[in-house]
Short mmCIF file of C-alpha atoms (C1' of nucleotides) in Angstrom, two decimals:
data_model
loop_
_atom_site.label_atom_id
_atom_site.label_comp_id
_atom_site.label_asym_id
_atom_site.label_seq_id
_atom_site.Cartn_x
_atom_site.Cartn_y
_atom_site.Cartn_z
CA MET A 3 -138.13 126.97 92.87
CA GLU A 4 -139.63 124.09 90.95
CA ARG A 5 -138.42 120.91 92.61
CA LYS A 6 -139.26 121.18 96.27
CA GLU A 7 -139.55 118.49 98.94
CA ILE A 8 -136.48 116.68 97.76
CA HIS A 9 -135.27 116.07 101.25
CA HIS A 10 -138.40 115.57 103.24
CA THR A 11 -139.47 112.75 105.53
CA LYS A 12 -137.30 109.71 105.82
CA ASN A 13 -139.89 107.65 103.98
CA GLU A 14 -139.22 109.50 100.78
CA MET A 15 -135.47 109.25 101.08
CA SER A 16 -133.27 106.19 101.07
CA GLY A 17 -131.38 105.77 104.36
CA THR A 18 -131.40 107.79 107.50
CA MET A 19 -130.81 111.49 107.27
CA TYR A 20 -129.66 114.16 109.61
CA HIS A 21 -132.61 116.42 109.09
CA HIS A 22 -136.01 114.94 109.57
CA GLY A 23 -138.00 117.14 107.24
CA ASP A 24 -141.19 117.68 109.16
CA LEU A 25 -140.46 116.78 112.72
CA LYS A 26 -142.92 119.22 114.19
CA GLN A 27 -145.94 117.63 112.53
CA GLU A 28 -144.73 114.11 113.15
CA MET A 29 -144.23 114.89 116.83
CA ILE A 30 -147.86 115.94 117.01
CA ARG A 31 -149.09 112.86 115.13
CA LYS A 32 -146.95 110.40 117.06
CA GLY A 33 -147.74 112.28 120.25
CA ILE A 34 -151.44 111.69 119.78
CA GLN A 35 -150.78 108.04 119.02
CA LEU A 36 -148.72 107.66 122.16
CA LEU A 37 -151.40 109.39 124.18
CA TYR A 38 -153.86 106.92 122.75
CA LYS A 39 -151.67 103.89 123.43
CA GLU A 40 -150.17 104.66 126.81
CA GLY A 41 -152.43 107.30 128.25
CA TYR A 42 -151.49 110.58 129.77
CA GLU A 43 -149.38 109.02 132.50
CA GLY A 44 -147.22 107.02 130.10
CA PHE A 45 -146.66 109.96 127.82
CA SER A 46 -143.16 111.39 127.61
CA LEU A 47 -141.28 113.69 125.28
CA ARG A 48 -138.49 111.18 124.96
CA LYS A 49 -140.81 108.41 123.86
CA VAL A 50 -142.34 110.62 121.21
CA ALA A 51 -138.87 111.61 120.06
CA ALA A 52 -137.91 107.96 119.86
CA ALA A 53 -141.05 107.19 117.89
CA CYS A 54 -139.90 109.83 115.39
CA ASN A 55 -136.42 108.25 115.27
CA VAL A 56 -134.84 111.36 116.59
CA SER A 57 -132.69 112.17 119.59
CA HIS A 58 -134.46 113.12 122.80
CA ALA A 59 -133.45 116.77 122.58
CA ALA A 60 -134.48 117.32 118.98
CA PRO A 61 -138.07 118.26 119.86
CA TYR A 62 -136.77 121.34 121.62
CA ARG A 63 -136.07 122.93 118.24
CA HIS A 64 -139.84 122.94 117.65
CA PHE A 65 -141.38 123.08 121.10
CA ARG A 66 -139.97 125.03 124.00
CA SER A 67 -141.32 122.53 126.49
CA LYS A 68 -143.38 119.41 126.89
CA ASP A 69 -146.31 121.65 127.60
CA GLU A 70 -145.92 123.41 124.28
CA LEU A 71 -146.15 120.09 122.46
CA PHE A 72 -149.27 119.44 124.48
CA GLN A 73 -150.75 122.72 123.34
CA ALA A 74 -150.10 121.79 119.73
CA ILE A 75 -151.76 118.44 120.33
CA ASN A 76 -154.63 120.25 122.00
CA LEU A 77 -155.15 122.34 118.89
CA GLU A 78 -155.05 119.34 116.59
CA ILE A 79 -157.60 117.55 118.72
CA SER A 80 -159.93 120.52 118.84
CA ILE A 81 -159.90 120.58 115.05
CA ARG A 82 -160.87 116.92 114.87
CA LEU A 83 -163.60 117.44 117.43
CA LYS A 84 -165.00 120.37 115.52
CA GLU A 85 -165.10 118.28 112.36
CA ALA A 86 -166.89 115.50 114.18
CA LEU A 87 -169.45 117.91 115.58
CA LEU A 88 -170.21 119.65 112.31
CA LYS A 89 -170.13 116.74 109.86
CA ASP A 90 -173.35 116.48 107.82
CA LEU A 91 -175.11 118.72 110.27
CA GLU A 92 -177.32 120.18 107.55
CA HIS A 93 -179.38 116.97 107.68
CA TYR A 94 -180.93 118.35 110.81
CA ARG A 95 -181.50 121.82 109.42
CA ASP A 96 -185.20 122.09 110.13
CA ASP A 97 -185.17 120.24 113.45
CA PRO A 98 -183.14 122.27 115.94
CA GLY A 99 -183.98 120.01 118.86
CA THR A 100 -182.74 116.87 117.18
CA ARG A 101 -179.71 118.77 115.96
CA MET A 102 -178.78 119.81 119.45
CA LEU A 103 -179.31 116.30 120.71
CA GLU A 104 -177.16 114.95 117.91
CA MET A 105 -174.33 117.34 118.69
CA CYS A 106 -174.38 116.45 122.35
CA LYS A 107 -174.28 112.77 121.54
CA ARG A 108 -171.43 113.30 119.12
CA TYR A 109 -169.46 115.14 121.76
CA LEU A 110 -169.94 112.32 124.22
CA SER A 111 -169.09 109.67 121.64
CA PHE A 112 -165.97 111.48 120.53
CA MET A 113 -164.67 111.68 124.06
CA VAL A 114 -165.55 108.11 124.92
CA GLU A 115 -163.77 106.88 121.80
CA ASN A 116 -160.78 109.10 122.50
CA PRO A 117 -160.66 109.18 126.28
CA ASP A 118 -157.17 110.56 126.43
CA TYR A 119 -158.23 113.59 124.47
CA PHE A 120 -160.68 114.42 127.19
CA ARG A 121 -158.28 113.49 129.90
CA TYR A 122 -155.66 115.69 128.41
CA ILE A 123 -157.77 118.74 127.76
CA PHE A 124 -159.87 118.84 130.88
CA MET A 125 -157.80 117.04 133.46
CA THR A 126 -154.49 118.78 133.06
CA GLY A 127 -155.32 122.43 133.02
CA HIS A 128 -155.00 122.86 129.28
CA ALA A 129 -158.56 123.93 128.58
CA ARG A 130 -159.28 127.40 127.31
CA GLN A 131 -160.60 130.01 129.69
CA ILE A 132 -164.28 130.77 129.30
CA VAL A 133 -165.90 133.66 131.12
CA VAL A 134 -169.47 133.79 132.35
CA THR A 135 -170.57 137.40 132.67
CA GLY A 136 -174.01 138.57 133.74
CA ASP A 137 -175.58 137.92 130.38
CA ASP A 138 -173.22 135.87 128.24
CA ILE A 139 -170.77 133.00 128.28
CA LEU A 140 -167.88 133.64 125.99
CA LEU A 141 -164.59 132.39 124.57
CA GLU A 142 -162.57 134.65 122.32
CA ASP A 143 -161.74 131.99 119.77
CA GLU A 144 -164.67 131.79 117.34
CA ASN A 145 -163.34 128.59 115.81
CA HIS A 146 -163.09 126.63 119.01
CA PRO A 147 -165.49 123.69 119.40
CA PHE A 148 -166.97 125.43 122.42
CA SER A 149 -167.92 128.41 120.31
CA ILE A 150 -169.72 126.13 117.89
CA GLY A 151 -171.71 124.67 120.72
CA ARG A 152 -172.41 128.09 122.14
CA LYS A 153 -173.76 129.38 118.85
CA HIS A 154 -176.18 126.51 118.44
CA ALA A 155 -177.22 126.55 122.08
CA ARG A 156 -177.91 130.25 121.97
CA GLU A 157 -180.08 129.91 118.93
CA TYR A 158 -181.88 126.92 120.38
CA PHE A 159 -182.51 127.97 123.97
CA SER A 160 -183.50 131.54 123.14
CA ARG A 161 -186.97 130.35 122.13
CA PHE A 162 -187.73 129.51 125.73
CA HIS A 163 -186.97 132.96 127.10
CA GLU A 164 -188.16 136.51 126.75
CA ASN A 165 -185.05 138.22 128.00
CA GLU A 166 -181.93 138.30 125.86
CA SER A 167 -179.66 136.38 128.21
CA GLY A 168 -181.97 133.63 129.45
CA TRP A 169 -180.27 131.05 127.27
CA VAL A 170 -177.03 131.33 129.25
CA GLN A 171 -178.34 129.48 132.26
CA ASP A 172 -179.83 126.75 130.06
CA PHE A 173 -176.60 126.31 128.16
CA LEU A 174 -174.55 126.21 131.32
CA ALA A 175 -176.82 123.54 132.72
CA LEU A 176 -176.65 121.44 129.59
CA TRP A 177 -172.94 121.81 129.14
CA SER A 178 -172.19 120.96 132.76
CA GLN A 179 -174.31 117.88 132.49
CA ILE A 180 -172.68 116.59 129.32
CA GLN A 181 -169.27 117.38 130.68
CA GLY A 182 -169.96 115.62 133.95
CA LEU A 183 -171.37 112.52 132.34
CA THR A 184 -168.40 112.44 129.99
CA LEU A 185 -165.98 112.74 132.88
CA LEU A 186 -167.63 109.97 134.84
CA ILE A 187 -167.67 107.61 131.87
CA VAL A 188 -164.23 108.47 130.56
CA ASN A 189 -162.43 108.09 133.87
CA GLY A 190 -164.12 104.80 134.51
CA THR A 191 -166.19 105.87 137.50
CA LEU A 192 -169.44 104.97 135.86
CA GLY A 193 -170.03 101.58 134.31
CA PHE A 194 -173.23 100.67 132.52
CA SER A 195 -174.66 97.21 132.27
CA GLY A 196 -176.58 98.36 129.18
CA ASN A 197 -175.82 101.05 126.64
CA TYR A 198 -174.69 104.28 128.21
CA MET A 199 -176.08 106.27 125.32
CA ASP A 200 -179.65 105.42 126.30
CA TYR A 201 -179.21 107.09 129.66
CA ALA A 202 -177.36 109.98 128.05
CA GLU A 203 -180.08 110.52 125.49
CA ARG A 204 -182.89 110.63 128.03
CA MET A 205 -180.87 113.02 130.12
CA ILE A 206 -180.06 115.36 127.26
CA CYS A 207 -183.62 115.37 125.95
CA GLU A 208 -184.87 116.49 129.32
CA GLN A 209 -182.27 119.21 129.46
CA LEU A 210 -183.27 120.31 125.98
CA LYS A 211 -186.91 120.38 127.11
CA LEU A 212 -187.72 117.89 124.37
CA LEU A 213 -190.65 115.51 124.66
CA LEU A 214 -189.67 111.91 124.65
CA MET B 29 -149.32 97.57 179.11
CA GLU B 30 -149.86 100.84 180.95
CA ARG B 31 -147.35 103.35 179.63
CA LYS B 32 -147.64 103.34 175.90
CA GLU B 33 -146.57 105.91 173.31
CA ILE B 34 -143.25 106.53 175.03
CA HIS B 35 -141.38 106.67 171.79
CA HIS B 36 -143.81 108.12 169.37
CA THR B 37 -143.55 111.11 167.03
CA LYS B 38 -140.47 113.26 167.13
CA ASN B 39 -142.45 116.07 168.69
CA GLU B 40 -142.87 114.12 171.89
CA MET B 41 -139.23 113.10 172.06
CA SER B 42 -136.18 115.23 172.44
CA GLY B 43 -133.84 115.01 169.47
CA THR B 44 -134.11 113.11 166.24
CA MET B 45 -134.85 109.45 166.46
CA TYR B 46 -134.36 106.52 164.17
CA HIS B 47 -137.96 105.44 164.24
CA HIS B 48 -140.56 107.99 163.43
CA GLY B 49 -143.45 106.62 165.41
CA ASP B 50 -146.37 107.22 163.13
CA LEU B 51 -144.94 107.75 159.69
CA LYS B 52 -147.90 106.28 157.89
CA GLN B 53 -150.36 108.82 159.21
CA GLU B 54 -147.95 111.71 158.84
CA MET B 55 -147.30 110.75 155.22
CA ILE B 56 -151.02 111.02 154.59
CA ARG B 57 -151.33 114.35 156.39
CA LYS B 58 -148.26 115.89 154.80
CA GLY B 59 -149.27 114.36 151.48
CA ILE B 60 -152.56 116.19 151.53
CA GLN B 61 -150.76 119.39 152.47
CA LEU B 62 -148.34 118.98 149.59
CA LEU B 63 -151.23 118.28 147.25
CA TYR B 64 -152.75 121.50 148.46
CA LYS B 65 -149.56 123.53 148.08
CA GLU B 66 -148.06 122.22 144.87
CA GLY B 67 -150.95 120.52 143.15
CA TYR B 68 -151.03 117.08 141.67
CA GLU B 69 -148.23 117.77 139.23
CA GLY B 70 -145.81 118.96 141.89
CA PHE B 71 -146.57 116.02 144.15
CA SER B 72 -143.83 113.46 144.73
CA LEU B 73 -143.14 110.70 147.21
CA ARG B 74 -139.70 112.11 147.91
CA LYS B 75 -141.08 115.52 148.80
CA VAL B 76 -143.57 114.02 151.20
CA ALA B 77 -140.83 111.92 152.73
CA ALA B 78 -138.69 115.05 153.13
CA ALA B 79 -141.60 116.87 154.72
CA CYS B 80 -141.72 114.05 157.27
CA ASN B 81 -137.95 114.34 157.84
CA VAL B 82 -137.39 110.86 156.65
CA SER B 83 -135.31 109.30 153.91
CA HIS B 84 -136.90 108.96 150.51
CA ALA B 85 -137.20 105.19 150.77
CA ALA B 86 -138.80 105.09 154.20
CA PRO B 87 -142.36 105.41 152.87
CA TYR B 88 -141.97 102.03 151.21
CA ARG B 89 -142.27 100.38 154.60
CA HIS B 90 -145.86 101.65 154.74
CA PHE B 91 -146.93 101.99 151.13
CA ARG B 92 -145.91 99.61 148.39
CA SER B 93 -146.02 102.38 145.81
CA LYS B 94 -146.82 106.01 145.23
CA ASP B 95 -150.23 104.89 144.14
CA GLU B 96 -150.89 103.18 147.42
CA LEU B 97 -150.18 106.40 149.29
CA PHE B 98 -152.64 108.05 146.95
CA GLN B 99 -155.27 105.51 147.81
CA ALA B 100 -154.77 106.22 151.48
CA ILE B 101 -155.08 109.93 150.77
CA ASN B 102 -158.20 109.18 148.77
CA LEU B 103 -159.76 107.46 151.74
CA GLU B 104 -158.86 110.29 154.09
CA ILE B 105 -160.36 112.84 151.73
CA SER B 106 -163.56 110.88 151.30
CA ILE B 107 -163.96 110.86 155.06
CA ARG B 108 -163.58 114.63 155.23
CA LEU B 109 -166.02 115.06 152.38
CA LYS B 110 -168.55 112.86 154.06
CA GLU B 111 -168.25 114.90 157.24
CA ALA B 112 -168.73 118.12 155.31
CA LEU B 113 -171.80 116.73 153.59
CA LEU B 114 -173.47 115.45 156.71
CA LYS B 115 -172.64 118.18 159.22
CA ASP B 116 -175.76 119.61 160.90
CA LEU B 117 -177.93 118.07 158.24
CA GLU B 118 -180.79 117.54 160.68
CA HIS B 119 -181.55 121.25 160.41
CA TYR B 120 -183.15 120.47 157.10
CA ARG B 121 -185.05 117.45 158.34
CA ASP B 122 -188.51 118.49 157.24
CA ASP B 123 -187.47 120.14 153.97
CA PRO B 124 -186.03 117.47 151.68
CA GLY B 125 -185.68 119.83 148.73
CA THR B 126 -183.61 122.36 150.60
CA ARG B 127 -181.60 119.55 152.11
CA MET B 128 -180.71 118.16 148.72
CA LEU B 129 -179.83 121.63 147.49
CA GLU B 130 -177.65 122.18 150.52
CA MET B 131 -175.79 118.92 150.00
CA CYS B 132 -175.12 119.73 146.37
CA LYS B 133 -173.82 123.16 147.27
CA ARG B 134 -171.63 121.68 149.96
CA TYR B 135 -170.16 119.21 147.51
CA LEU B 136 -169.35 121.98 145.07
CA SER B 137 -167.91 124.21 147.78
CA PHE B 138 -165.78 121.44 149.19
CA MET B 139 -164.25 120.71 145.81
CA VAL B 140 -163.71 124.36 144.92
CA GLU B 141 -161.96 124.92 148.25
CA ASN B 142 -159.89 121.78 147.82
CA PRO B 143 -159.42 121.59 144.07
CA ASP B 144 -156.63 119.07 144.29
CA TYR B 145 -158.91 116.61 146.03
CA PHE B 146 -161.17 116.67 143.02
CA ARG B 147 -158.28 116.66 140.60
CA TYR B 148 -156.78 113.73 142.34
CA ILE B 149 -159.87 111.61 142.73
CA PHE B 150 -161.52 112.17 139.38
CA MET B 151 -158.67 113.06 137.09
CA THR B 152 -156.25 110.28 137.85
CA GLY B 153 -158.32 107.16 137.70
CA HIS B 154 -158.63 106.71 141.45
CA ALA B 155 -162.39 107.02 141.70
CA ARG B 156 -164.42 104.05 142.81
CA GLN B 157 -166.30 102.03 140.27
CA ILE B 158 -170.03 102.60 140.24
CA VAL B 159 -172.36 100.45 138.22
CA VAL B 160 -175.60 101.55 136.61
CA THR B 161 -177.87 98.58 136.11
CA GLY B 162 -181.32 98.68 134.67
CA ASP B 163 -182.95 99.90 137.86
CA ASP B 164 -180.26 101.02 140.25
CA ILE B 165 -176.95 102.82 140.53
CA LEU B 166 -174.74 101.26 143.11
CA LEU B 167 -171.40 101.28 144.90
CA GLU B 168 -170.57 98.49 147.32
CA ASP B 169 -169.14 100.74 149.99
CA GLU B 170 -172.05 102.02 152.07
CA ASN B 171 -169.87 104.56 153.82
CA HIS B 172 -168.58 106.25 150.70
CA PRO B 173 -169.77 109.84 150.10
CA PHE B 174 -171.38 108.66 146.91
CA SER B 175 -173.56 106.25 148.84
CA ILE B 176 -174.67 109.08 151.11
CA GLY B 177 -175.71 111.10 148.09
CA ARG B 178 -177.42 108.12 146.55
CA LYS B 179 -179.47 107.45 149.64
CA HIS B 180 -180.77 110.99 149.87
CA ALA B 181 -181.35 111.26 146.13
CA ARG B 182 -183.31 108.05 146.09
CA GLU B 183 -185.54 109.18 148.88
CA TYR B 184 -186.01 112.58 147.31
CA PHE B 185 -186.55 111.76 143.67
CA SER B 186 -188.83 108.79 144.31
CA ARG B 187 -191.75 111.14 144.97
CA PHE B 188 -191.78 112.11 141.32
CA HIS B 189 -192.14 108.59 139.98
CA GLU B 190 -194.54 105.70 140.14
CA ASN B 191 -192.09 102.97 139.20
CA GLU B 192 -189.46 101.87 141.66
CA SER B 193 -186.42 102.83 139.59
CA GLY B 194 -187.45 106.18 138.14
CA TRP B 195 -185.19 108.03 140.55
CA VAL B 196 -182.07 106.58 138.95
CA GLN B 197 -182.33 108.71 135.85
CA ASP B 198 -182.96 111.82 137.92
CA PHE B 199 -180.03 111.14 140.18
CA LEU B 200 -177.74 110.45 137.25
CA ALA B 201 -178.75 113.73 135.66
CA LEU B 202 -178.20 115.69 138.85
CA TRP B 203 -174.93 114.04 139.67
CA SER B 204 -173.55 114.50 136.18
CA GLN B 205 -174.45 118.15 136.27
CA ILE B 206 -172.83 118.86 139.63
CA GLN B 207 -169.79 116.87 138.62
CA GLY B 208 -169.46 118.70 135.32
CA LEU B 209 -169.86 122.13 136.84
CA THR B 210 -167.33 121.22 139.49
CA LEU B 211 -164.88 120.01 136.86
CA LEU B 212 -165.23 123.15 134.80
CA ILE B 213 -164.74 125.43 137.78
CA VAL B 214 -161.99 123.43 139.43
CA ASN B 215 -159.84 123.07 136.34
CA GLY B 216 -160.18 126.75 135.58
CA THR B 217 -162.16 126.42 132.38
CA LEU B 218 -165.04 128.44 133.70
CA GLY B 219 -164.55 131.85 135.23
CA PHE B 220 -167.40 133.87 136.68
CA SER B 221 -167.54 137.61 136.85
CA GLY B 222 -170.05 137.30 139.68
CA ASN B 223 -170.58 134.55 142.24
CA TYR B 224 -170.49 131.08 140.75
CA MET B 225 -172.81 129.77 143.44
CA ASP B 226 -175.71 131.82 142.09
CA TYR B 227 -175.53 130.03 138.78
CA ALA B 228 -175.01 126.71 140.51
CA GLU B 229 -178.00 127.21 142.76
CA ARG B 230 -180.39 128.05 139.93
CA MET B 231 -179.12 125.04 138.02
CA ILE B 232 -179.49 122.64 140.89
CA CYS B 233 -182.95 123.90 141.82
CA GLU B 234 -184.13 123.24 138.33
CA GLN B 235 -182.66 119.76 138.42
CA LEU B 236 -184.38 119.15 141.75
CA LYS B 237 -187.65 120.35 140.22
CA LEU B 238 -187.83 123.02 142.90
CA LEU B 239 -189.68 126.27 142.35
CA LEU B 240 -187.49 129.33 142.51
"C1'" DT C 13 -130.03 87.80 176.76
"C1'" DC C 14 -130.78 86.93 172.25
"C1'" DA C 15 -133.29 86.12 167.93
"C1'" DT C 16 -136.91 88.14 165.31
"C1'" DT C 17 -139.41 91.68 163.33
"C1'" DA C 18 -140.60 96.41 162.18
"C1'" DT C 19 -138.89 100.29 160.40
"C1'" DG C 20 -135.52 103.15 159.26
"C1'" DT C 21 -130.98 104.61 155.82
"C1'" DT C 22 -127.82 104.27 151.86
"C1'" DT C 23 -126.83 103.16 147.52
"C1'" DA C 24 -128.09 102.16 142.91
"C1'" DC C 25 -130.61 102.33 138.55
"C1'" DA C 26 -133.55 103.52 134.84
"C1'" DG C 27 -136.52 107.09 133.25
"C1'" DT C 28 -137.98 112.02 133.13
"C1'" DG C 29 -137.70 117.27 131.41
"C1'" DT C 30 -134.51 120.54 130.14
"C1'" DA C 31 -130.22 123.24 129.11
"C1'" DA C 32 -125.61 123.80 126.92
"C1'" DA C 33 -122.18 122.66 123.74
"C1'" DC C 34 -121.43 120.80 119.52
"C1'" DA C 35 -122.41 119.03 114.44
"C1'" DT C 36 -124.39 119.09 110.07
"C1'" DA C 37 -127.04 120.35 106.33
"C1'" DA C 38 -129.80 123.99 103.60
"C1'" DG C 39 -130.10 128.41 101.73
"C1'" DA C 40 -128.34 133.01 100.84
"C1'" DA C 41 -124.61 136.03 99.75
"C1'" DT C 42 -120.42 136.59 97.88
"C1'" DA D 24 -118.39 127.51 93.24
"C1'" DT D 25 -117.22 129.02 97.73
"C1'" DT D 26 -118.34 130.90 102.11
"C1'" DC D 27 -121.41 132.71 105.86
"C1'" DT D 28 -125.60 132.18 108.32
"C1'" DT D 29 -129.30 129.82 110.04
"C1'" DA D 30 -132.23 125.84 110.96
"C1'" DT D 31 -132.18 121.67 112.88
"C1'" DG D 32 -130.19 117.86 114.40
"C1'" DT D 33 -126.86 115.06 118.34
"C1'" DT D 34 -124.27 114.46 122.70
"C1'" DT D 35 -123.52 115.30 127.17
"C1'" DA D 36 -124.91 116.79 131.58
"C1'" DC D 37 -127.90 117.70 135.53
"C1'" DA D 38 -131.50 117.60 138.81
"C1'" DC D 39 -135.41 115.31 139.48
"C1'" DT D 40 -138.55 111.06 139.77
"C1'" DG D 41 -140.20 106.02 141.46
"C1'" DT D 42 -138.49 101.91 143.04
"C1'" DA D 43 -135.49 97.96 144.46
"C1'" DA D 44 -131.67 95.88 147.21
"C1'" DA D 45 -128.52 95.82 150.84
"C1'" DC D 46 -127.75 97.34 155.18
"C1'" DA D 47 -128.68 99.42 160.13
"C1'" DT D 48 -131.14 100.10 164.18
"C1'" DA D 49 -134.54 99.87 167.49
"C1'" DA D 50 -138.68 97.48 169.52
"C1'" DT D 51 -140.64 93.02 170.69
"C1'" DG D 52 -141.06 88.54 172.55
"C1'" DA D 53 -138.96 83.91 173.75
#
DNA sequence: TCATTATGTTTACAGTGTAAACATAAGAAT
DNA sequence: ATTCTTATGTTTACACTGTAAACATAATGA
């Protein structure tokens, strides 16, 4: 009971060992690295396995398919994104407009700095399903980055409407715009001679009905 | 000189023939069909070759790589898109706002009906480079669908600005929004209980500064 | 008629995801 | 301690993929 982790992770042990120790987590870590280095096209299960010093079939003990590894990576990324969005957000407590602007900018920055995250999540059918009903726009998972954005947007946009569901259209408009700009920048369609964030900021402010 | 096309396309000849006749064009046509049927993931050179009743290496006489076939498909799609955007546009001659709205809706419809076109062009790094300078947003190719949109947007948005380049920001905002909404619908992120076009229309009208 | 060129086919190879059979090590039960 | 079971590796195999090289055939032009 007392001495655990005797046989974990090759680093802690001397030579090579039959059992890896924590292959699942290392597959996810190395998978993200590979995604970062070689992009979505260059990504392969076998390369990740090799990066973990493990035979190409070993991953199948932890993931039933390549796609399942992707889902695990997806989850890990969404956690990082959520952290990035929420970090030190209380600085903007009494300025909801600036807070919204800040979150939008953070989202864009995160994706631009980690383009393969975006590429992976939104360009390969691995995004979570979100449903727009008559008066709400909802994802089951409360912890998902989207739900964070939704919560803030609802609180923010509600002030501009009398009816209970008016914020939905505003949020949809804002979210589409951010998402589109992110896509165009991340996939290399749009190049800026100056700083792209200037354009983004003006655009977002207008969408947030903020005065410039 | 007179009798040409004697030996073209298997359809016109009796049995099978060594030379196909117009493999290049049929690869593009069948390629688009395959894209439509199996999606970008299920797409392969060998399947397209098989669909053309031709050995798997034959395409290499016309395309140096899979990517080059994709570029040809890209071009073909952009032509179809342009046609869809411009068809009967003179009906809206004296109502620029409605015309812009109509073009945006057509773009969205086209992509929703042909999701793999969008997936292919914008999710696989095959989109054309567009540069945003201080006072313009430009693509060299005048015939590209983007350039069509740019022309109309410039004419339309200019009325709201005194300075010569004010329209750029407006166009960027509109384009990002359409593109983002399209992405979210096409990749299945966003599901609508009602008609998605209602939401889209309200959104676009607002972006066009049109009264509802 | 014959050489050249365009355009096919066959064969080959390395890389992919995945499944099956096998091997080993860890932990539980005896 | 020894043995059984289970978790987690490895090897081998297969059907795909893109692509290159060698070869074959048919159209073209001298």
